Structure formats: structure tokens, C-alpha cells
Amino acid sequence: MSVSRCPVVPALSLPPAVPGPETLACSFTLPAQPTSPALARAASREMLRAHGLADLVDPALQAVSELVAVACRFTASADLYLSLRYRAAALRVIAYDSHPRHTHPRLAEACDTRRRAALRFLACVCRACDGAWGFDEAREPGGGTRMWATLPGEGARSYGNPPVLRGGLPKSVSTWGPTVT
């Protein structure tokens, strides 16, 4: 009979947790390759569906794709990091790349301008969902830059629907159909 210094951990008798919106907490590393946005979309689509958030798929995949594509352009390392979290009725998508913040003010401003321009479509998606986006210095994992998008569930669910206009259609918008006189 052998004596072990390692304690024996009893098997947990808890039932497995059923995935739900509030349990979505997924992070993974992707190669900094042109195929990574497609990989990130496929994985994110399945995670959202598994957690009962299929109604957020369209804006979420747009955000994931934009963040990963820009991270691939800016990173100096062979990989990047993506995170999906659903908390307080909002989906938060975060991408980390290894591009550090410049210490020279003019270089930092030029780099920020380039990154902001690369994320202009993400800005449109977030605006359509009443969400927010941004980027700043990453303290983890390993430094670099953190880019993020927050998509409130209610706004994301109405993504792609025509806006509700008060007082009818503006004069510059025409409707298709026969003219009634």
C-alpha cells in the first residue's frame, strides 16, 4: 500500500450546468492569419446558439469578424485572443493583439487614427445596436491592445430592422408601389 501526499478529491455530484445566456463566458486564441475571422465567426455562432443567444448572431458575428480582422492586421505576434461574455443583458466581444501603445505622442495619435479607421464598420454596427466600442492598452494577456464592442441585447435583437420613424417617411424616402390618387 502506497501513501500519497496528494489528497483524493471526491467526484462532484452536481448536475452539469445547462448553457444559458448568463453563462456565456468563452475565450480562445486564434492564429494571426487571414482565415481567422472565419474561424472566429464559426466558433462564436455555435457558442451563441448553444447559450440561447441565436437572436444576437448577426450583429455579434459582424463585431467578431471586424475585431479579429483588425487584430490580425495590427498584431506582431503569431496569434491573438478573443473573448465573448454575456452579462447584464449585453454581449461583450473583446479582441487582444500584441501591438503595444506607442510612447511618442505623434506616433500614438497616428496609430490610433489608423486603428479607428479600420474599425469604422464596427462603429456602425455598434451604433445600430445602441452599443459601444473602443480600444485601449491591454494589461492582459501579455500587453498590447484591447479592442472591444458591447452590444446590448435589446438593440442587437433589432439589428437590421428598419428604424421606426415618427411622423411617417421623410420626403427623401420613396415607397415602392402604385400611386394612389
XYZ file of N, CA, C and O in Angstrom:
724
model
N 0.847 -1.176 0.000
C 0.000 0.000 0.000
C 0.886 1.231 0.000
O 1.794 1.349 0.787
N 0.608 2.156 -0.932
C 1.429 3.354 -1.019
C 0.696 4.533 -0.391
O -0.525 4.604 -0.405
N 1.455 5.416 0.123
C 0.911 6.608 0.749
C 1.183 7.784 -0.188
O 2.293 7.959 -0.668
N 0.171 8.552 -0.435
C 0.307 9.701 -1.325
C 0.081 10.984 -0.552
O -0.759 11.040 0.333
N 0.849 11.988 -0.880
C 0.666 13.289 -0.236
C -0.445 14.087 -0.905
O -0.873 15.103 -0.409
N -0.866 13.625 -2.085
C -1.941 14.321 -2.794
C -3.287 13.871 -2.247
O -3.560 12.685 -2.175
N -4.144 14.828 -1.883
C -5.461 14.435 -1.372
C -6.320 13.874 -2.502
O -6.208 14.268 -3.643
N -7.161 12.950 -2.146
C -8.099 12.378 -3.102
C -9.321 13.274 -3.127
O -9.925 13.557 -2.103
N -9.650 13.747 -4.316
C -10.791 14.637 -4.469
C -11.992 13.792 -4.866
O -11.949 13.080 -5.867
N -13.053 13.864 -4.075
C -14.241 13.078 -4.429
C -14.895 13.636 -5.693
O -14.802 14.821 -5.986
N -15.538 12.774 -6.431
C -16.252 13.189 -7.639
C -17.400 14.100 -7.245
O -18.088 13.868 -6.253
N -17.597 15.152 -8.019
C -18.687 16.077 -7.741
C -20.004 15.440 -8.151
O -20.103 14.801 -9.192
N -20.994 15.627 -7.331
C -22.301 15.067 -7.641
C -23.257 16.132 -8.168
O -24.454 15.920 -8.196
N -22.711 17.273 -8.578
C -23.556 18.329 -9.112
C -23.968 17.994 -10.540
O -23.177 17.459 -11.307
N -25.196 18.320 -10.907
C -25.604 18.083 -12.294
C -24.868 19.062 -13.212
O -24.492 20.148 -12.786
N -24.653 18.679 -14.454
C -23.970 19.601 -15.364
C -24.809 20.854 -15.597
O -26.037 20.782 -15.657
N -24.130 21.989 -15.679
C -24.833 23.251 -15.885
C -25.360 23.314 -17.311
O -24.670 22.960 -18.254
N -26.588 23.742 -17.444
C -27.201 23.917 -18.758
C -26.774 25.288 -19.279
O -26.923 26.291 -18.587
N -26.214 25.347 -20.494
C -25.805 26.651 -21.019
C -27.000 27.585 -21.155
O -28.075 27.193 -21.608
N -26.813 28.799 -20.745
C -27.823 29.839 -20.882
C -27.124 31.152 -21.160
O -25.892 31.230 -21.080
N -27.866 32.191 -21.473
C -27.226 33.465 -21.805
C -26.230 33.947 -20.751
O -25.114 34.329 -21.079
N -26.635 33.916 -19.498
C -25.760 34.451 -18.447
C -24.546 33.569 -18.152
O -23.674 33.958 -17.396
N -24.495 32.366 -18.743
C -23.320 31.513 -18.527
C -22.321 31.603 -19.679
O -21.304 30.918 -19.643
N -22.598 32.446 -20.679
C -21.667 32.574 -21.794
C -20.413 33.309 -21.330
O -20.445 34.480 -20.973
N -19.321 32.598 -21.304
C -18.003 33.137 -20.982
C -17.006 32.275 -21.741
O -16.622 31.206 -21.289
N -16.637 32.726 -22.922
C -15.813 31.928 -23.816
C -14.620 32.745 -24.289
O -14.782 33.908 -24.674
N -13.455 32.155 -24.241
C -12.245 32.813 -24.729
C -11.410 31.811 -25.483
O -11.354 30.640 -25.108
N -10.781 32.249 -26.552
C -9.897 31.362 -27.290
C -8.836 32.146 -28.035
O -8.961 33.344 -28.252
N -7.786 31.440 -28.388
C -6.664 32.005 -29.116
C -6.772 31.591 -30.570
O -7.106 30.456 -30.875
N -6.508 32.539 -31.457
C -6.574 32.295 -32.892
C -5.238 32.656 -33.531
O -4.537 33.549 -33.046
N -4.901 32.002 -34.634
C -3.687 32.410 -35.337
C -3.925 33.765 -36.008
O -5.046 34.078 -36.400
N -2.890 34.565 -36.127
C -2.996 35.864 -36.797
C -2.876 35.627 -38.300
O -1.880 35.954 -38.923
N -3.907 35.029 -38.859
C -3.941 34.645 -40.273
C -5.198 35.190 -40.926
O -6.195 35.436 -40.248
N -5.192 35.322 -42.248
C -6.382 35.816 -42.948
C -7.629 34.945 -42.758
O -8.743 35.422 -42.925
N -7.452 33.686 -42.395
C -8.600 32.795 -42.195
C -9.219 32.917 -40.801
O -10.296 32.370 -40.561
N -8.579 33.629 -39.916
C -9.053 33.707 -38.532
C -10.414 34.363 -38.354
O -11.191 33.924 -37.508
N -10.774 35.422 -39.096
C -12.135 35.942 -38.918
C -13.207 34.891 -39.196
O -14.198 34.812 -38.470
N -12.997 34.050 -40.203
C -13.979 32.991 -40.495
C -14.024 31.965 -39.367
O -15.101 31.506 -38.977
N -12.868 31.589 -38.832
C -12.824 30.656 -37.700
C -13.538 31.252 -36.488
O -14.314 30.570 -35.807
N -13.275 32.518 -36.222
C -13.891 33.188 -35.075
C -15.408 33.277 -35.238
O -16.149 33.076 -34.278
N -15.866 33.567 -36.459
C -17.326 33.620 -36.698
C -17.971 32.264 -36.461
O -19.017 32.164 -35.815
N -17.348 31.204 -36.980
C -17.926 29.859 -36.831
C -18.003 29.466 -35.359
O -19.044 28.979 -34.895
N -16.934 29.678 -34.625
C -16.925 29.320 -33.200
C -17.913 30.181 -32.416
O -18.652 29.676 -31.560
N -17.951 31.464 -32.713
C -18.853 32.374 -31.997
C -20.315 32.046 -32.286
O -21.150 32.076 -31.387
N -20.626 31.727 -33.533
C -22.000 31.356 -33.904
C -22.468 30.170 -33.062
O -23.571 30.177 -32.499
N -21.627 29.147 -32.965
C -22.008 27.958 -32.196
C -22.134 28.267 -30.709
O -23.036 27.756 -30.044
N -21.248 29.087 -30.183
C -21.327 29.451 -28.757
C -22.610 30.237 -28.464
O -23.285 29.980 -27.471
N -22.936 31.182 -29.331
C -24.155 31.969 -29.122
C -25.395 31.091 -29.200
O -26.302 31.206 -28.366
N -25.444 30.215 -30.171
C -26.606 29.311 -30.301
C -26.710 28.373 -29.107
O -27.804 28.144 -28.586
N -25.591 27.822 -28.669
C -25.599 26.891 -27.537
C -26.061 27.563 -26.248
O -26.621 26.908 -25.375
N -25.847 28.871 -26.146
C -26.229 29.602 -24.942
C -27.559 30.343 -25.091
O -27.885 31.227 -24.299
N -28.335 29.994 -26.118
C -29.655 30.581 -26.287
C -29.640 32.020 -26.762
O -30.576 32.770 -26.501
N -28.579 32.418 -27.463
C -28.473 33.793 -27.939
C -28.454 33.870 -29.463
O -27.808 34.744 -30.051
N -29.181 32.971 -30.111
C -29.211 32.944 -31.580
C -29.752 34.244 -32.158
O -29.393 34.618 -33.276
N -30.584 34.961 -31.411
C -31.135 36.212 -31.918
C -30.111 37.353 -31.943
O -30.377 38.425 -32.477
N -28.917 37.117 -31.402
C -27.845 38.122 -31.433
C -26.770 37.788 -32.467
O -25.790 38.517 -32.590
N -26.950 36.688 -33.195
C -25.898 36.182 -34.075
C -25.454 37.209 -35.113
O -24.249 37.419 -35.295
N -26.367 37.855 -35.824
C -25.962 38.746 -36.914
C -25.047 39.885 -36.465
O -23.943 40.025 -36.987
N -25.451 40.713 -35.502
C -24.533 41.791 -35.101
C -23.292 41.262 -34.387
O -22.203 41.816 -34.533
N -23.443 40.182 -33.641
C -22.286 39.633 -32.930
C -21.225 39.142 -33.905
O -20.028 39.394 -33.711
N -21.636 38.460 -34.965
C -20.658 37.959 -35.932
C -20.019 39.091 -36.716
O -18.842 38.998 -37.084
N -20.747 40.160 -36.956
C -20.138 41.338 -37.590
C -19.050 41.906 -36.677
O -17.951 42.212 -37.132
N -19.370 42.039 -35.384
C -18.394 42.581 -34.434
C -17.183 41.663 -34.308
O -16.033 42.122 -34.334
N -17.418 40.368 -34.173
C -16.323 39.399 -34.054
C -15.415 39.480 -35.276
O -14.196 39.556 -35.164
N -16.017 39.475 -36.447
C -15.253 39.495 -37.686
C -14.390 40.751 -37.795
O -13.202 40.683 -38.141
N -14.966 41.906 -37.501
C -14.220 43.163 -37.583
C -13.084 43.213 -36.568
O -11.964 43.594 -36.900
N -13.367 42.818 -35.338
C -12.330 42.868 -34.305
C -11.178 41.919 -34.619
O -10.000 42.274 -34.464
N -11.481 40.716 -35.060
C -10.433 39.745 -35.373
C -9.632 40.175 -36.595
O -8.405 40.074 -36.615
N -10.307 40.687 -37.613
C -9.594 41.133 -38.820
C -8.627 42.270 -38.498
O -7.477 42.265 -38.955
N -9.065 43.218 -37.699
C -8.193 44.337 -37.333
C -7.064 43.861 -36.426
O -5.918 44.285 -36.576
N -7.359 42.958 -35.515
C -6.307 42.414 -34.651
C -5.243 41.699 -35.488
O -4.042 41.832 -35.224
N -5.684 40.975 -36.518
C -4.724 40.301 -37.406
C -3.835 41.305 -38.128
O -2.650 41.050 -38.334
N -4.396 42.439 -38.509
C -3.614 43.470 -39.210
C -2.590 44.124 -38.309
O -1.514 44.495 -38.755
N -2.932 44.308 -37.033
C -2.068 45.073 -36.142
C -1.110 44.234 -35.308
O -0.100 44.750 -34.860
N -1.416 42.984 -35.062
C -0.593 42.208 -34.139
C 0.791 41.913 -34.720
O 0.947 41.748 -35.930
N 1.765 41.854 -33.845
C 3.125 41.500 -34.250
C 3.431 40.048 -33.902
O 4.467 39.524 -34.286
N 2.523 39.401 -33.185
C 2.760 38.015 -32.779
C 2.046 37.060 -33.729
O 1.318 37.475 -34.622
N 2.243 35.784 -33.492
C 1.654 34.756 -34.361
C 0.198 34.471 -34.023
O -0.471 33.756 -34.763
N -0.314 35.023 -32.923
C -1.696 34.740 -32.554
C -2.345 35.950 -31.901
O -1.694 36.953 -31.623
N -3.639 35.830 -31.668
C -4.421 36.854 -30.992
C -5.435 36.148 -30.107
O -5.604 34.935 -30.176
N -6.127 36.918 -29.300
C -7.013 36.363 -28.282
C -8.390 37.002 -28.428
O -8.498 38.214 -28.601
N -9.442 36.183 -28.371
C -10.817 36.663 -28.499
C -11.638 36.177 -27.314
O -11.492 35.039 -26.872
N -12.508 37.038 -26.836
C -13.343 36.711 -25.680
C -14.783 37.142 -25.946
O -15.022 38.223 -26.486
N -15.731 36.277 -25.571
C -17.168 36.585 -25.642
C -17.746 36.426 -24.245
O -17.545 35.394 -23.603
N -18.472 37.417 -23.781
C -19.137 37.351 -22.479
C -20.519 37.973 -22.614
O -20.685 38.990 -23.280
N -21.506 37.380 -21.937
C -22.845 37.948 -21.882
C -23.175 38.205 -20.427
O -23.290 37.269 -19.634
N -23.270 39.472 -20.072
C -23.582 39.860 -18.702
C -24.480 41.080 -18.742
O -24.320 41.949 -19.602
N -25.374 41.184 -17.794
C -26.261 42.346 -17.645
C -26.957 42.679 -18.961
O -27.002 43.830 -19.387
N -27.482 41.659 -19.630
C -28.256 41.797 -20.867
C -27.475 42.437 -22.013
O -28.042 43.124 -22.851
N -26.159 42.217 -22.045
C -25.337 42.747 -23.137
C -24.223 41.760 -23.471
O -23.674 41.095 -22.587
N -23.911 41.672 -24.750
C -22.811 40.845 -25.225
C -21.580 41.718 -25.341
O -21.636 42.792 -25.950
N -20.493 41.272 -24.766
C -19.221 41.996 -24.852
C -18.235 41.120 -25.603
O -17.977 39.987 -25.204
N -17.705 41.646 -26.691
C -16.723 40.951 -27.520
C -15.414 41.721 -27.379
O -15.382 42.935 -27.586
N -14.340 41.016 -27.019
C -13.041 41.656 -26.815
C -11.988 40.901 -27.609
O -11.932 39.676 -27.556
N -11.161 41.643 -28.330
C -10.025 41.061 -29.051
C -8.755 41.722 -28.542
O -8.712 42.941 -28.346
N -7.741 40.901 -28.313
C -6.441 41.388 -27.869
C -5.417 41.103 -28.953
O -5.360 39.995 -29.473
N -4.608 42.114 -29.284
C -3.474 41.884 -30.177
C -2.207 42.369 -29.483
O -2.265 43.037 -28.461
N -1.059 42.023 -30.032
C 0.204 42.295 -29.351
C 0.796 43.669 -29.672
O 1.864 43.997 -29.170
N 0.121 44.470 -30.488
C 0.663 45.779 -30.858
C 0.647 46.706 -29.648
O -0.421 47.073 -29.157
N 1.836 47.105 -29.159
C 1.877 47.943 -27.952
C 1.523 49.398 -28.248
O 1.609 49.863 -29.384
N 1.140 50.085 -27.235
C 0.856 51.522 -27.329
C 2.179 52.254 -27.545
O 3.164 51.986 -26.877
N 2.180 53.175 -28.493
C 3.388 53.950 -28.758
C 3.620 54.961 -27.643
O 2.671 55.535 -27.111
N 4.863 55.190 -27.322
C 5.186 56.154 -26.262
C 5.292 57.573 -26.806
O 5.050 58.522 -26.083
N 5.646 57.724 -28.077
C 5.733 59.048 -28.688
C 4.315 59.519 -29.024
O 3.566 58.807 -29.698
N 3.930 60.718 -28.581
C 2.539 61.177 -28.779
C 2.084 61.203 -30.237
O 0.951 60.821 -30.538
N 2.935 61.657 -31.165
C 2.511 61.718 -32.565
C 2.348 60.326 -33.160
O 1.431 60.080 -33.936
N 3.243 59.405 -32.800
C 3.104 58.028 -33.282
C 1.839 57.388 -32.712
O 1.118 56.683 -33.412
N 1.584 57.639 -31.433
C 0.379 57.093 -30.797
C -0.876 57.634 -31.470
O -1.816 56.882 -31.756
N -0.896 58.930 -31.772
C -2.054 59.527 -32.422
C -2.252 58.964 -33.834
O -3.375 58.641 -34.226
N -1.160 58.797 -34.580
C -1.255 58.245 -35.939
C -1.743 56.799 -35.910
O -2.593 56.399 -36.714
N -1.227 56.027 -34.982
C -1.633 54.620 -34.865
C -3.101 54.518 -34.451
O -3.850 53.700 -34.990
N -3.515 55.355 -33.501
C -4.917 55.366 -33.073
C -5.841 55.746 -34.228
O -6.929 55.176 -34.381
N -5.410 56.686 -35.053
C -6.207 57.097 -36.207
C -6.353 55.943 -37.192
O -7.444 55.694 -37.715
N -5.268 55.225 -37.440
C -5.330 54.061 -38.338
C -6.259 52.987 -37.786
O -7.052 52.399 -38.512
N -6.154 52.728 -36.495
C -6.994 51.693 -35.887
C -8.465 52.125 -35.898
O -9.348 51.336 -36.209
N -8.721 53.380 -35.581
C -10.098 53.893 -35.588
C -10.706 53.779 -36.991
O -11.864 53.379 -37.152
N -9.909 54.101 -38.019
C -10.389 53.989 -39.402
C -10.666 52.532 -39.757
O -11.641 52.228 -40.444
N -9.816 51.622 -39.282
C -10.022 50.197 -39.560
C -11.267 49.657 -38.865
O -11.853 48.674 -39.322
N -11.695 50.300 -37.812
C -12.860 49.841 -37.050
C -14.130 50.630 -37.366
O -15.117 50.533 -36.650
N -14.149 51.372 -38.458
C -15.323 52.208 -38.749
C -16.587 51.394 -38.997
O -17.681 51.830 -38.649
N -16.467 50.205 -39.592
C -17.663 49.389 -39.788
C -18.174 48.878 -38.440
O -19.388 48.825 -38.206
N -17.263 48.516 -37.543
C -17.657 48.113 -36.192
C -18.425 49.241 -35.515
O -19.435 48.994 -34.840
N -17.978 50.472 -35.708
C -18.669 51.625 -35.122
C -20.110 51.693 -35.623
O -21.032 51.971 -34.851
N -20.320 51.418 -36.903
C -21.677 51.437 -37.469
C -22.550 50.337 -36.861
O -23.717 50.565 -36.551
N -21.985 49.147 -36.707
C -22.729 48.029 -36.112
C -23.124 48.377 -34.680
O -24.276 48.192 -34.277
N -22.177 48.893 -33.914
C -22.465 49.245 -32.518
C -23.501 50.350 -32.432
O -24.401 50.299 -31.586
N -23.412 51.340 -33.304
C -24.387 52.428 -33.317
C -25.782 51.885 -33.625
O -26.760 52.291 -32.994
N -25.877 50.955 -34.567
C -27.178 50.375 -34.934
C -27.786 49.577 -33.789
O -29.005 49.407 -33.731
N -26.959 49.092 -32.882
C -27.435 48.289 -31.742
C -27.516 49.099 -30.450
O -27.757 48.534 -29.386
N -27.276 50.395 -30.531
C -27.190 51.244 -29.334
C -26.090 50.760 -28.399
O -26.218 50.829 -27.180
N -25.010 50.256 -28.986
C -23.887 49.736 -28.210
C -22.724 50.706 -28.186
O -22.862 51.880 -28.524
N -21.586 50.178 -27.805
C -20.367 50.983 -27.683
C -19.180 50.166 -28.164
O -19.239 48.937 -28.214
N -18.115 50.836 -28.512
C -16.896 50.172 -28.951
C -15.706 51.041 -28.556
O -15.863 52.210 -28.208
N -14.533 50.459 -28.629
C -13.345 51.236 -28.323
C -12.104 50.370 -28.329
O -12.158 49.168 -28.614
N -10.996 50.994 -28.001
C -9.731 50.281 -27.858
C -8.858 51.053 -26.887
O -8.999 52.260 -26.719
N -8.003 50.330 -26.223
C -7.066 50.929 -25.285
C -5.937 49.949 -25.009
O -5.885 48.869 -25.594
N -5.063 50.328 -24.135
C -3.928 49.477 -23.797
C -4.414 48.241 -23.044
O -5.255 48.339 -22.152
N -3.878 47.093 -23.423
C -4.238 45.843 -22.746
C -3.231 45.564 -21.645
O -2.031 45.620 -21.867
N -3.718 45.280 -20.486
C -2.834 44.895 -19.388
C -2.660 43.383 -19.354
O -1.746 42.867 -18.791
N -3.604 42.686 -19.953
C -3.568 41.227 -20.019
C -4.171 40.790 -21.327
O -4.924 41.566 -21.918
N -4.012 39.688 -21.856
C -2.922 38.759 -21.580
C -1.665 39.174 -22.337
O -1.679 39.246 -23.563
N -0.650 39.552 -21.642
C 0.645 39.869 -22.230
C 0.788 41.253 -22.822
O 1.719 41.503 -23.567
N -0.105 42.187 -22.533
C 0.031 43.542 -23.052
C -0.517 43.688 -24.454
O -1.253 42.857 -24.948
N -0.146 44.759 -25.119
C -0.636 45.030 -26.456
C -1.844 45.941 -26.421
O -1.907 46.884 -25.640
N -2.817 45.661 -27.280
C -4.015 46.491 -27.393
C -5.267 45.640 -27.225
O -5.337 44.534 -27.716
N -6.222 46.206 -26.520
C -7.521 45.566 -26.307
C -8.547 46.360 -27.099
O -8.656 47.579 -26.950
N -9.292 45.678 -27.978
C -10.389 46.300 -28.730
C -11.673 45.623 -28.285
O -11.683 44.419 -28.082
N -12.743 46.374 -28.157
C -13.969 45.785 -27.642
C -15.215 46.381 -28.293
O -15.171 47.482 -28.830
N -16.275 45.610 -28.220
C -17.604 46.053 -28.642
C -18.603 45.526 -27.625
O -18.524 44.375 -27.209
N -19.519 46.371 -27.216
C -20.597 45.974 -26.315
C -21.909 46.136 -27.069
O -22.208 47.222 -27.569
N -22.647 45.033 -27.173
C -23.913 45.022 -27.900
C -25.041 44.710 -26.916
O -25.209 43.565 -26.511
N -25.820 45.716 -26.517
C -26.956 45.442 -25.638
C -27.924 44.480 -26.318
O -28.190 44.606 -27.523
N -28.439 43.528 -25.583
C -29.322 42.519 -26.150
C -30.509 43.091 -26.884
O -30.828 42.677 -27.995
N -31.166 44.075 -26.302
C -32.355 44.649 -26.923
C -32.018 45.310 -28.260
O -32.695 45.103 -29.262
N -30.950 46.085 -28.297
C -30.552 46.740 -29.534
C -30.061 45.755 -30.578
O -30.333 45.894 -31.773
N -29.327 44.732 -30.118
C -28.792 43.731 -31.046
C -29.911 42.894 -31.659
O -29.803 42.462 -32.808
N -30.964 42.661 -30.905
C -32.084 41.879 -31.434
C -32.812 42.620 -32.563
O -33.412 42.005 -33.425
N -32.759 43.931 -32.561
C -33.424 44.707 -33.614
C -32.460 45.088 -34.734
O -32.837 45.812 -35.649
N -31.239 44.569 -34.693
C -30.232 44.871 -35.716
C -30.735 44.436 -37.092
O -31.222 43.328 -37.264
N -30.628 45.322 -38.046
C -31.053 45.006 -39.407
C -32.488 45.359 -39.696
O -32.900 45.373 -40.851
N -33.275 45.649 -38.667
C -34.656 46.066 -38.883
C -34.671 47.534 -39.273
O -33.857 48.314 -38.782
N -35.592 47.942 -40.129
C -35.650 49.363 -40.485
C -35.995 50.189 -39.253
O -36.753 49.745 -38.391
N -35.425 51.390 -39.155
C -35.718 52.223 -37.989
C -37.171 52.669 -37.991
O -37.781 52.841 -39.037
N -37.701 52.839 -36.802
C -39.065 53.329 -36.656
C -39.004 54.840 -36.745
O -38.285 55.496 -35.990
N -39.730 55.400 -37.694
C -39.729 56.845 -37.897
C -41.027 57.423 -37.368
O -42.110 56.923 -37.659
N -40.909 58.494 -36.633
C -42.093 59.180 -36.131
C -42.579 60.141 -37.203
O -41.799 60.831 -37.835
N -43.864 60.191 -37.425
C -44.430 61.125 -38.383
C -44.343 60.659 -39.825
O -44.451 61.447 -40.741
N -44.086 59.376 -40.053
C -44.047 58.856 -41.418
C -42.660 58.901 -42.016
O -41.684 59.229 -41.353
N -42.599 58.590 -43.294
C -41.331 58.554 -44.001
C -40.858 59.963 -44.331
O -41.664 60.838 -44.646
N -39.544 60.193 -44.298
C -39.039 61.501 -44.720
C -39.302 61.691 -46.214
O -39.476 60.734 -46.956
N -39.318 62.923 -46.678
C -39.628 63.212 -48.067
C -38.621 62.591 -49.028
O -38.945 62.317 -50.173
N -37.398 62.386 -48.600
C -36.377 61.826 -49.488
C -36.521 60.320 -49.665
O -35.863 59.744 -50.510
N -37.371 59.675 -48.895
C -37.557 58.238 -48.997
C -38.830 57.957 -49.781
O -39.902 58.452 -49.427
N -38.702 57.191 -50.835
C -39.896 56.862 -51.605
C -40.301 55.432 -51.298
O -39.466 54.614 -50.919
N -41.548 55.136 -51.461
C -42.030 53.783 -51.263
C -42.351 53.187 -52.605
O -42.784 53.888 -53.525
N -42.124 51.918 -52.735
C -42.408 51.235 -53.995
C -43.845 50.822 -54.009
O -44.377 50.286 -53.026
N -44.511 51.037 -55.082
C -45.892 50.620 -55.211
C -46.673 51.570 -56.073
O -46.175 52.633 -56.479
N -47.888 51.229 -56.353
C -48.702 52.094 -57.205
C -49.046 53.392 -56.486
O -49.178 53.432 -55.266
N -49.167 54.436 -57.255
C -49.526 55.730 -56.700
C -51.045 55.807 -56.614
O -51.763 55.519 -57.566
N -51.516 56.184 -55.466
C -52.955 56.317 -55.247
C -53.311 57.776 -55.394
O -52.717 58.647 -54.766
N -54.285 58.063 -56.236
C -54.708 59.469 -56.418
C -56.114 59.692 -55.981
O -56.908 58.830 -55.806
